[in-house]
Amino acid sequence: MASNRPAPEAPFVPSRPTGETFGHGTVRTDEGPWEEWNPTAESVRPVRGKHRVAKQRGGGFARSSTVLGVGVIAAVSAGGMASANTGKAPVSISMPDLPNVGSLISDDEPAQDAAPALASFGSETTDTTTQATADAGEALRSRIMAQAESQQTQIETKAKAAAEAAAAKAQADAVAKAEKEAKAKADAAKEKAAAAAKEKAETARLAELATQYTLPTSSYTITSTFGQSGSMWSSGYHTGLDFAAPTGTLIKAVHSGTITEAGWAGSYGYRTILTLDDGTELWFCHQSSISVSVGQEVGTGDVIGRVGATGNVTGPHLHLEVHPNGNSNGVDPGAWLRSMGLNP
């Protein structure tokens, strides 16, 4: 690092004798005689490590170097003026070696060398700002992405829960439907089984009754049924069931009971009434002859008379009527016989 150039010699050095009054009539015995002292690089070593100016960036360098240069020039000028005014020998001023500042004001290096430093400072500042902006943008992006991912996770969780609920509901509905169908099948099977059991029981009952009941005659033909309308009957309709058969065909007791009437009955001709144990009356009409008497006990299949054509008839036949509990109004003899296991 180069030192400052020696100060130029003063143009005039006044001299004064020893003991001369200098300034305001005062004698300065401690002054002079004076000799010129011009410090050089060899006599004054630069103080290293001191007076270092911290390196600044940007416009700070330009301002610092300018101020320092102006200060040095002012100091040098002041030194020269002091030497001229006091009459003292000119003093050469040498600046200590300041590596960080001298490089900016040295005559050996052009002044524009500070520009790269300033440019570098600006570039570094721009890079720092850009990096900070990039970091802030990346942080914001990360937050947005994390928030979006959280929202997507919530949506997927809700969708999964909804799908699981729908699947559970569908499964529950399927189970309920299967249970309902199974119950319906079970009920149907139960009803079918009950109906079969009932039918079986009825068949057994009828079979049992068939051993206790019998048809009133044989070798017959059904010529008129219950409820058939016509002018031949005084009531306007047929009140019994007609078994047409040759005269003299045997008439048998349908079931065991007691003979409560036997004789002539007007339009019914010769009639026999057999009363069963439950109070049902069986009327056997138009007989050619009667084989029993009132109060007689008869069993199933006993002969009680013979087919004839007495009373209001158009030909030989057995007219059979059924009166439950002895009522005057009868019921269909064909249905009653079927209920007893017989098929007329």
Coordinates of C-alpha atoms in Angstrom, one line a residue:
M1 CA 0.0 0.0 0.0
A2 CA 1.5 3.4 -1.0
S3 CA 1.9 6.2 1.6
N4 CA 0.8 9.7 1.1
R5 CA 3.1 12.0 -0.8
P6 CA 5.3 14.5 1.2
A7 CA 3.6 17.9 1.7
P8 CA 5.1 20.7 -0.6
E9 CA 7.5 23.1 1.0
A10 CA 6.2 26.3 2.2
P11 CA 6.9 29.3 -0.1
F12 CA 8.3 31.3 2.8
V13 CA 9.8 30.4 6.1
P14 CA 10.1 33.4 8.5
S15 CA 12.9 33.5 10.9
R16 CA 13.1 35.2 14.3
P17 CA 15.8 35.6 16.8
T18 CA 15.8 33.7 20.1
G19 CA 13.6 35.3 22.6
E20 CA 11.6 37.2 20.1
T21 CA 8.1 37.9 21.2
F22 CA 5.6 35.8 19.2
G23 CA 1.9 36.6 19.3
H24 CA 0.4 39.1 21.6
G25 CA 3.8 40.2 23.1
T26 CA 4.4 37.0 24.8
V27 CA 7.8 35.4 24.6
R28 CA 7.7 31.7 24.0
T29 CA 10.9 30.2 25.3
D30 CA 9.8 26.7 24.7
E31 CA 9.6 27.2 21.0
G32 CA 12.3 26.9 18.4
P33 CA 14.7 26.7 17.1
W34 CA 12.7 24.7 14.6
E35 CA 13.8 22.2 12.1
E36 CA 11.9 20.8 9.2
W37 CA 10.5 17.3 9.8
N38 CA 9.3 15.4 6.9
P39 CA 8.1 11.9 7.9
T40 CA 8.7 9.2 5.3
A41 CA 7.6 5.6 4.9
E42 CA 10.9 4.5 6.5
S43 CA 10.5 6.8 9.5
V44 CA 6.9 6.2 10.2
R45 CA 5.6 2.6 10.0
P46 CA 2.0 2.3 9.2
V47 CA 0.0 1.2 12.2
R48 CA -1.7 -2.0 11.1
G49 CA -4.7 -3.2 12.8
K50 CA -5.8 0.3 13.8
H51 CA -8.0 2.8 12.1
R52 CA -9.5 0.1 9.9
V53 CA -12.8 1.0 8.4
A54 CA -15.3 -1.7 8.1
K55 CA -16.0 -2.6 4.5
Q56 CA -19.4 -1.4 3.5
R57 CA -21.5 -2.3 0.5
G58 CA -23.5 -0.3 -1.9
G59 CA -23.5 3.4 -1.7
G60 CA -21.7 3.4 1.7
F61 CA -18.4 2.9 -0.1
A62 CA -18.8 5.8 -2.3
R63 CA -19.9 8.1 0.5
S64 CA -17.2 7.0 2.9
S65 CA -14.4 7.3 0.3
T66 CA -15.6 10.7 -0.7
V67 CA -15.8 12.0 2.8
L68 CA -12.4 10.6 3.7
G69 CA -10.9 12.1 0.6
V70 CA -12.3 15.5 1.4
G71 CA -11.1 15.2 5.0
V72 CA -7.6 14.3 3.9
I73 CA -7.4 17.2 1.5
A74 CA -8.7 19.6 4.1
A75 CA -6.2 18.3 6.6
V76 CA -3.3 18.7 4.2
S77 CA -4.5 22.2 3.2
A78 CA -4.9 23.1 6.9
G79 CA -1.4 21.9 7.6
G80 CA 0.0 24.1 4.8
M81 CA -1.9 27.1 5.9
A82 CA -0.7 26.6 9.5
S83 CA 2.8 26.4 8.3
A84 CA 2.4 29.5 6.3
N85 CA 0.8 31.4 9.1
T86 CA 3.1 30.4 11.8
G87 CA 6.3 30.7 9.8
K88 CA 7.2 27.2 10.7
A89 CA 8.8 24.8 8.4
P90 CA 6.4 22.9 6.2
V91 CA 5.4 19.6 7.5
S92 CA 5.0 16.6 5.2
I93 CA 2.0 14.5 6.2
S94 CA 2.1 10.7 5.6
M95 CA -1.1 8.7 5.9
P96 CA -0.8 5.3 7.6
D97 CA -1.4 2.3 5.5
L98 CA -5.1 1.6 5.6
P99 CA -5.8 -1.5 3.5
N100 CA -9.6 -1.2 3.4
V101 CA -9.8 2.5 2.8
G102 CA -6.6 3.3 1.0
S103 CA -7.5 1.0 -1.8
L104 CA -10.5 3.2 -2.5
I105 CA -8.6 6.5 -2.5
S106 CA -5.2 5.4 -3.8
D107 CA -3.8 7.1 -6.9
D108 CA -2.4 3.7 -8.0
E109 CA -5.9 2.3 -8.6
P110 CA -8.6 3.9 -10.6
A111 CA -11.6 5.3 -8.8
Q112 CA -14.0 3.2 -10.8
D113 CA -12.7 0.0 -9.1
A114 CA -15.4 0.5 -6.4
A115 CA -18.1 -0.1 -9.0
P116 CA -17.7 -3.9 -9.0
A117 CA -18.0 -4.0 -5.3
L118 CA -21.1 -1.9 -5.5
A119 CA -22.4 -4.0 -8.3
S120 CA -21.6 -7.1 -6.3
F121 CA -23.3 -5.7 -3.3
G122 CA -26.4 -4.9 -5.3
S123 CA -26.3 -8.3 -6.9
E124 CA -25.9 -10.0 -3.5
T125 CA -28.8 -7.9 -2.1
T126 CA -30.9 -8.8 -5.1
D127 CA -30.0 -12.4 -4.7
T128 CA -30.8 -12.2 -1.0
T129 CA -34.2 -10.5 -1.6
T130 CA -35.0 -13.0 -4.4
Q131 CA -34.0 -15.9 -2.2
A132 CA -36.2 -14.5 0.7
T133 CA -39.1 -14.0 -1.7
A134 CA -38.6 -17.5 -3.1
D135 CA -38.5 -18.9 0.5
A136 CA -41.7 -17.0 1.4
G137 CA -43.4 -18.2 -1.8
E138 CA -42.3 -21.8 -1.1
A139 CA -43.6 -21.6 2.5
L140 CA -46.9 -20.2 1.2
R141 CA -47.0 -22.9 -1.4
S142 CA -46.3 -25.6 1.2
R143 CA -49.1 -24.2 3.4
I144 CA -51.6 -24.1 0.5
M145 CA -50.6 -27.7 -0.5
A146 CA -50.9 -28.9 3.1
Q147 CA -54.3 -27.3 3.4
A148 CA -55.4 -28.7 0.1
E149 CA -54.2 -32.1 1.1
S150 CA -56.0 -31.9 4.4
Q151 CA -59.2 -30.9 2.7
Q152 CA -58.8 -33.7 0.2
T153 CA -58.2 -36.1 3.1
Q154 CA -61.4 -34.9 4.8
I155 CA -63.4 -35.3 1.6
E156 CA -62.0 -38.8 1.0
T157 CA -62.7 -39.7 4.7
K158 CA -66.3 -38.4 4.4
A159 CA -66.8 -40.2 1.1
K160 CA -65.4 -43.4 2.5
A161 CA -67.7 -43.1 5.6
A162 CA -70.7 -42.4 3.3
A163 CA -69.8 -45.4 1.1
E164 CA -69.4 -47.7 4.2
A165 CA -72.7 -46.4 5.6
A166 CA -74.4 -47.1 2.2
A167 CA -72.9 -50.5 2.1
A168 CA -73.9 -51.3 5.6
K169 CA -77.4 -50.0 4.9
A170 CA -77.6 -52.1 1.7
Q171 CA -76.3 -55.1 3.6
A172 CA -78.9 -54.5 6.4
D173 CA -81.7 -54.1 3.8
A174 CA -80.5 -57.3 2.1
V175 CA -80.5 -59.2 5.4
A176 CA -83.9 -57.8 6.3
K177 CA -85.3 -58.8 2.9
A178 CA -83.8 -62.2 3.2
E179 CA -85.2 -62.6 6.6
K180 CA -88.6 -61.4 5.4
E181 CA -88.5 -63.8 2.5
A182 CA -87.4 -66.6 4.7
K183 CA -90.2 -65.8 7.2
A184 CA -92.8 -65.7 4.3
K185 CA -91.5 -69.1 3.1
A186 CA -91.6 -70.4 6.6
D187 CA -95.1 -69.1 7.1
A188 CA -96.2 -70.5 3.8
A189 CA -94.7 -73.8 4.6
K190 CA -96.3 -73.7 8.0
E191 CA -99.7 -72.9 6.5
K192 CA -99.2 -75.5 3.9
A193 CA -98.3 -78.0 6.5
A194 CA -101.2 -76.9 8.7
A195 CA -103.6 -77.3 5.7
A196 CA -102.2 -80.7 4.9
A197 CA -102.5 -81.7 8.5
K198 CA -106.0 -80.4 8.6
E199 CA -106.9 -82.1 5.4
K200 CA -105.4 -85.3 6.7
A201 CA -107.3 -85.0 9.9
E202 CA -110.5 -84.3 8.0
T203 CA -109.9 -87.3 5.8
A204 CA -109.3 -89.4 8.9
R205 CA -112.5 -88.0 10.5
L206 CA -114.5 -88.6 7.4
A207 CA -113.1 -92.1 7.1
E208 CA -114.1 -92.7 10.6
L209 CA -117.6 -91.3 10.0
A210 CA -117.9 -93.3 6.9
T211 CA -117.8 -96.4 9.0
Q212 CA -120.6 -94.9 11.1
Y213 CA -122.7 -93.4 8.2
T214 CA -124.0 -94.9 5.0
L215 CA -126.0 -93.8 1.9
P216 CA -129.8 -94.3 2.3
T217 CA -130.1 -96.6 -0.8
S218 CA -128.2 -98.2 -3.6
S219 CA -128.7 -98.6 -7.4
Y220 CA -130.0 -95.0 -7.6
T221 CA -129.8 -91.9 -9.8
I222 CA -129.9 -88.3 -8.5
T223 CA -132.8 -86.6 -10.3
S224 CA -133.4 -83.4 -8.3
T225 CA -131.1 -81.5 -6.0
F226 CA -131.7 -79.1 -3.0
G227 CA -132.9 -75.6 -3.9
Q228 CA -133.9 -76.4 -7.5
S229 CA -136.8 -74.2 -8.5
G230 CA -140.1 -75.4 -10.2
S231 CA -143.8 -75.4 -10.1
M232 CA -144.0 -79.0 -9.0
W233 CA -143.1 -78.0 -5.4
S234 CA -145.5 -76.0 -3.3
S235 CA -142.7 -73.9 -1.8
G236 CA -141.4 -73.0 -5.2
Y237 CA -138.2 -74.9 -4.9
H238 CA -137.0 -78.4 -4.0
T239 CA -136.3 -78.9 -0.3
G240 CA -134.5 -82.2 -0.5
L241 CA -132.4 -84.6 -2.6
D242 CA -134.1 -87.3 -4.8
F243 CA -132.7 -90.8 -5.2
A244 CA -134.6 -92.4 -8.1
A245 CA -134.7 -96.2 -7.8
P246 CA -137.1 -99.0 -8.6
T247 CA -140.1 -99.5 -6.3
G248 CA -139.2 -101.8 -3.5
T249 CA -135.5 -100.9 -3.3
L250 CA -134.4 -101.1 0.4
I251 CA -134.1 -97.8 2.4
K252 CA -131.4 -98.0 5.2
A253 CA -130.8 -95.9 8.2
V254 CA -128.0 -93.4 7.5
H255 CA -126.8 -93.4 11.1
S256 CA -127.8 -94.8 14.4
G257 CA -130.7 -93.0 16.1
T258 CA -134.3 -93.2 17.2
I259 CA -137.4 -93.4 15.1
T260 CA -139.5 -90.4 16.0
E261 CA -142.2 -90.6 13.3
A262 CA -143.4 -93.3 10.9
G263 CA -146.7 -93.0 8.8
W264 CA -148.6 -91.0 6.2
A265 CA -147.5 -87.3 5.7
G266 CA -149.7 -85.9 2.8
S267 CA -147.7 -84.7 -0.2
Y268 CA -144.6 -86.6 1.3
G269 CA -146.5 -89.9 1.1
Y270 CA -145.3 -92.5 3.6
R271 CA -142.6 -90.8 5.7
T272 CA -140.2 -92.1 8.4
I273 CA -138.3 -89.6 10.6
L274 CA -135.0 -90.8 12.2
T275 CA -133.6 -88.5 15.0
L276 CA -129.8 -88.7 15.6
D277 CA -128.1 -88.2 18.9
D278 CA -127.2 -84.6 18.1
G279 CA -130.9 -83.7 17.4
T280 CA -130.6 -83.8 13.6
E281 CA -133.8 -85.2 11.9
L282 CA -133.6 -87.2 8.7
W283 CA -136.8 -87.4 6.6
F284 CA -137.4 -90.5 4.4
C285 CA -140.4 -89.8 2.1
H286 CA -142.5 -91.4 -0.7
Q287 CA -141.9 -94.9 0.7
S288 CA -143.9 -97.8 -0.6
S289 CA -143.7 -99.4 2.8
I290 CA -142.4 -98.7 6.4
S291 CA -140.4 -101.3 8.3
V292 CA -140.0 -99.5 11.7
S293 CA -142.1 -98.0 14.4
V294 CA -141.9 -94.8 16.5
G295 CA -139.4 -95.1 19.4
Q296 CA -137.4 -97.8 17.9
E297 CA -133.6 -97.6 18.1
V298 CA -131.8 -98.4 14.9
G299 CA -128.2 -98.7 13.9
T300 CA -126.3 -97.5 10.8
G301 CA -127.4 -99.5 7.7
D302 CA -130.6 -101.0 9.3
V303 CA -133.6 -101.3 6.8
I304 CA -136.3 -98.9 7.7
G305 CA -138.5 -99.1 4.5
R306 CA -138.7 -99.4 0.7
V307 CA -138.6 -97.0 -2.3
G308 CA -142.1 -96.1 -3.6
A309 CA -144.1 -93.4 -5.4
T310 CA -146.6 -92.3 -2.7
G311 CA -147.6 -88.7 -2.2
N312 CA -146.9 -85.9 -4.8
V313 CA -144.5 -87.7 -7.2
T314 CA -143.9 -88.3 -10.8
G315 CA -142.2 -91.7 -10.3
P316 CA -140.7 -94.0 -7.7
H317 CA -137.8 -92.3 -5.7
L318 CA -136.6 -91.6 -2.2
H319 CA -137.0 -88.0 -1.2
L320 CA -134.4 -87.3 1.7
E321 CA -134.4 -84.1 3.8
V322 CA -132.0 -83.0 6.6
H323 CA -133.3 -80.7 9.5
P324 CA -130.6 -79.8 12.0
N325 CA -132.0 -79.7 15.6
G326 CA -135.5 -80.5 14.2
N327 CA -135.8 -77.0 12.5
S328 CA -138.6 -76.7 9.9
N329 CA -136.1 -75.4 7.4
G330 CA -133.8 -78.0 6.1
V331 CA -130.3 -77.9 4.7
D332 CA -128.7 -79.4 1.6
P333 CA -128.7 -83.2 2.1
G334 CA -125.9 -83.6 -0.5
A335 CA -123.5 -81.3 1.5
W336 CA -124.5 -82.9 4.8
L337 CA -123.8 -86.4 3.5
R338 CA -120.4 -85.2 2.1
S339 CA -119.6 -83.7 5.5
M340 CA -120.1 -87.2 6.9
G341 CA -117.6 -88.8 4.5
L342 CA -120.3 -89.9 2.0
N343 CA -120.4 -89.1 -1.7
P344 CA -124.0 -89.3 -3.0

